[in-house]
């Protein structure tokens, strides 16, 4: 599984020795912090820099039928992985049953359906009736590599969690606790501004 950053990178930003089983916090705690940072990044941006799966997302048409294009359905994510039978599903309710298109229909603009994988848009070519909650999709999305800005965001988010952790604060890495705490607050404020800018620049905007 892809991780957006490493504990070593977090330690480097904090200018301390790398985390291990005996450090405070221990390396397994840092791994949990990194997972929390990744989850926050993905929930805020509605995007991922690793492969994620969405199961049974119900789709509403965002256009009427257009000749040569079909009926447009916008997925909640972009950078969709190419549909694979047995893994991904595009199901259409025909009034009695779910018809699974990926396995049983032909993809292509002159066939049964087609997909704009970059933008995350599915088109049904046929003029069949679309029932309420009558189209659902199971698909994979996400980037294949972690962008540098997302890596930085994960590092800084994790570093903030470390600085705010009771275990880390109680260690006392410097003798003058007062000034070091002020320095930590300054770093956290600066990092939060960077984080917010990165998240804002990477947040999805769906145009229907």
Coordinates of C-alpha atoms in Angstrom, one line a residue:
X1 CA 0.0 0.0 0.0
X2 CA 1.3 3.5 -0.9
X3 CA 2.1 5.8 1.9
X4 CA 2.2 9.6 1.4
X5 CA 5.3 10.0 3.6
X6 CA 7.7 8.1 5.9
X7 CA 8.4 8.5 9.6
X8 CA 12.0 9.3 8.7
X9 CA 10.8 12.4 6.7
X10 CA 8.7 13.5 9.7
X11 CA 11.8 13.2 12.0
X12 CA 13.9 15.2 9.6
X13 CA 11.3 18.1 9.6
X14 CA 11.2 18.0 13.4
X15 CA 15.1 17.9 13.4
X16 CA 15.3 14.8 15.7
X17 CA 16.6 11.3 15.4
X18 CA 14.4 8.8 13.5
X19 CA 11.6 7.1 15.3
X20 CA 12.0 3.5 16.5
X21 CA 10.4 1.0 18.8
X22 CA 11.9 2.8 21.8
X23 CA 11.4 6.4 20.8
X24 CA 8.8 8.7 22.2
X25 CA 6.4 8.5 20.4
X26 CA 7.3 5.0 19.1
X27 CA 7.5 4.4 15.3
X28 CA 4.2 2.4 15.3
X29 CA 2.4 5.5 16.7
X30 CA 4.0 7.6 13.9
X31 CA 2.6 5.2 11.4
X32 CA -0.9 5.7 12.8
X33 CA -0.4 9.5 12.6
X34 CA 0.6 9.1 9.0
X35 CA -2.5 7.1 8.3
X36 CA -4.7 9.8 9.9
X37 CA -3.0 12.4 7.8
X38 CA -3.6 10.4 4.6
X39 CA -7.3 10.0 5.5
X40 CA -7.6 13.7 6.2
X41 CA -6.0 14.6 2.9
X42 CA -8.3 12.3 1.0
X43 CA -11.5 13.3 2.7
X44 CA -10.7 17.0 2.2
X45 CA -9.6 16.8 -1.4
X46 CA -12.0 14.0 -2.5
X47 CA -9.0 12.6 -4.3
X48 CA -6.3 10.0 -3.6
X49 CA -2.7 9.4 -4.6
X50 CA -3.1 5.7 -4.3
X51 CA -5.7 3.3 -5.6
X52 CA -9.0 3.5 -3.8
X53 CA -12.2 1.6 -4.5
X54 CA -15.8 3.0 -4.5
X55 CA -18.5 0.4 -4.2
X56 CA -22.1 0.8 -5.5
X57 CA -22.1 4.6 -6.1
X58 CA -25.5 5.5 -7.3
X59 CA -25.4 8.0 -10.2
X60 CA -27.9 10.6 -11.4
X61 CA -27.9 11.8 -15.0
X62 CA -26.3 15.2 -15.5
X63 CA -27.6 15.6 -19.0
X64 CA -30.4 14.5 -21.3
X65 CA -29.6 12.1 -24.1
X66 CA -27.4 13.6 -26.7
X67 CA -26.9 12.0 -30.1
X68 CA -23.4 10.7 -30.5
X69 CA -22.6 11.3 -26.8
X70 CA -25.3 9.5 -24.8
X71 CA -26.5 10.3 -21.3
X72 CA -23.9 11.8 -19.0
X73 CA -23.2 10.6 -15.4
X74 CA -20.5 12.2 -13.2
X75 CA -18.6 10.1 -10.8
X76 CA -17.6 11.5 -7.4
X77 CA -13.9 11.2 -8.3
X78 CA -11.6 11.6 -11.3
X79 CA -8.5 9.7 -12.5
X80 CA -10.5 6.6 -12.8
X81 CA -8.8 3.3 -13.5
X82 CA -9.8 1.5 -16.7
X83 CA -12.8 -0.6 -16.1
X84 CA -12.0 -4.3 -15.7
X85 CA -14.6 -7.0 -15.8
X86 CA -14.9 -8.8 -12.4
X87 CA -13.3 -5.9 -10.6
X88 CA -15.3 -2.8 -11.7
X89 CA -19.0 -2.7 -12.4
X90 CA -21.4 -0.4 -14.2
X91 CA -25.0 -1.5 -13.5
X92 CA -28.2 -0.3 -15.0
X93 CA -31.7 -1.2 -13.7
X94 CA -34.0 -2.3 -16.5
X95 CA -37.1 -2.4 -14.4
X96 CA -36.6 -6.0 -13.3
X97 CA -32.9 -6.7 -13.0
X98 CA -29.5 -5.0 -12.8
X99 CA -27.7 -5.3 -16.2
X100 CA -23.9 -5.2 -15.7
X101 CA -22.3 -3.3 -18.6
X102 CA -18.6 -3.9 -18.0
X103 CA -19.0 -7.7 -18.2
X104 CA -21.8 -7.9 -20.7
X105 CA -21.8 -4.8 -22.9
X106 CA -19.2 -3.2 -25.2
X107 CA -17.3 -0.1 -24.3
X108 CA -16.8 2.6 -26.9
X109 CA -18.4 5.8 -28.2
X110 CA -20.1 3.9 -31.0
X111 CA -21.1 1.0 -28.7
X112 CA -23.0 0.7 -25.4
X113 CA -21.2 3.0 -23.1
X114 CA -17.9 5.0 -22.8
X115 CA -15.9 6.6 -20.1
X116 CA -13.9 9.8 -19.7
X117 CA -11.4 8.2 -17.3
X118 CA -9.5 11.5 -16.7
X119 CA -12.5 13.5 -15.6
X120 CA -14.5 10.6 -14.1
X121 CA -17.5 10.7 -16.4
X122 CA -19.6 7.8 -17.7
X123 CA -21.8 8.0 -20.8
X124 CA -24.6 5.5 -21.6
X125 CA -25.2 5.4 -25.4
X126 CA -28.6 3.7 -25.5
X127 CA -31.9 5.6 -25.2
X128 CA -33.3 3.2 -22.6
X129 CA -35.4 4.5 -19.7
X130 CA -33.3 5.5 -16.7
X131 CA -35.1 4.7 -13.4
X132 CA -34.6 6.6 -10.2
X133 CA -31.4 5.2 -8.5
X134 CA -31.2 3.1 -11.6
X135 CA -27.5 3.4 -12.3
X136 CA -24.7 2.4 -10.0
X137 CA -21.0 2.0 -10.4
X138 CA -18.1 0.2 -8.6
X139 CA -14.8 1.6 -9.7
X140 CA -11.2 2.4 -8.7
X141 CA -9.6 5.8 -8.7
X142 CA -6.4 7.6 -7.7
X143 CA -3.0 8.7 -8.9
X144 CA -0.2 6.2 -9.4
X145 CA 2.4 8.5 -7.7
X146 CA 2.3 10.8 -4.7
X147 CA 2.7 14.4 -5.7
X148 CA 5.5 16.3 -4.0
X149 CA 3.0 18.8 -2.5
X150 CA 0.9 16.0 -1.1
X151 CA 4.0 14.4 0.4
X152 CA 4.9 17.7 2.1
X153 CA 1.3 18.0 3.3
X154 CA 1.4 14.6 4.9
X155 CA 4.8 15.2 6.5
X156 CA 3.7 18.5 8.1
X157 CA 0.3 17.2 9.3
X158 CA 2.1 14.3 11.0
X159 CA 4.7 16.6 12.5
X160 CA 2.0 18.7 14.0
X161 CA 0.4 15.6 15.6
X162 CA 3.8 14.7 17.0
X163 CA 4.3 18.1 18.5
X164 CA 0.8 18.1 20.0
X165 CA 1.2 14.6 21.5
X166 CA 1.5 14.4 25.3
X167 CA 4.3 11.9 25.0
X168 CA 6.5 14.2 22.9
X169 CA 5.8 17.2 25.0
X170 CA 6.8 15.5 28.2
X171 CA 10.2 14.4 26.9
X172 CA 11.8 17.9 27.1
X173 CA 14.2 18.0 24.2
X174 CA 15.5 21.4 25.3
X175 CA 16.2 22.9 28.7
X176 CA 14.2 26.0 28.3
X177 CA 10.7 24.6 27.9
X178 CA 9.1 28.0 27.6
X179 CA 10.9 29.3 24.6
X180 CA 10.8 25.9 22.8
X181 CA 7.0 25.7 23.3
X182 CA 6.7 29.2 21.7
X183 CA 8.9 28.0 18.8
X184 CA 6.7 24.9 18.4
X185 CA 3.6 27.1 18.2
X186 CA 5.2 29.3 15.6
X187 CA 6.1 26.2 13.5
X188 CA 2.6 24.7 13.8
X189 CA 1.0 28.0 12.7
X190 CA 3.3 28.2 9.7
X191 CA 2.8 24.6 8.8
X192 CA -1.0 24.9 9.1
X193 CA -1.0 27.7 6.6
X194 CA 1.1 25.6 4.1
X195 CA -1.2 22.6 4.7
X196 CA -4.3 24.6 4.0
X197 CA -2.9 26.1 0.8
X198 CA -1.9 22.6 -0.5
X199 CA -5.3 21.1 0.4
X200 CA -7.1 24.0 -1.3
X201 CA -5.0 23.6 -4.5
X202 CA -5.8 19.9 -4.7
X203 CA -9.5 19.8 -3.8
X204 CA -11.8 18.4 -6.4
X205 CA -14.4 20.6 -8.0
X206 CA -17.1 18.7 -9.8
X207 CA -18.7 20.4 -12.7
X208 CA -22.1 18.9 -13.6

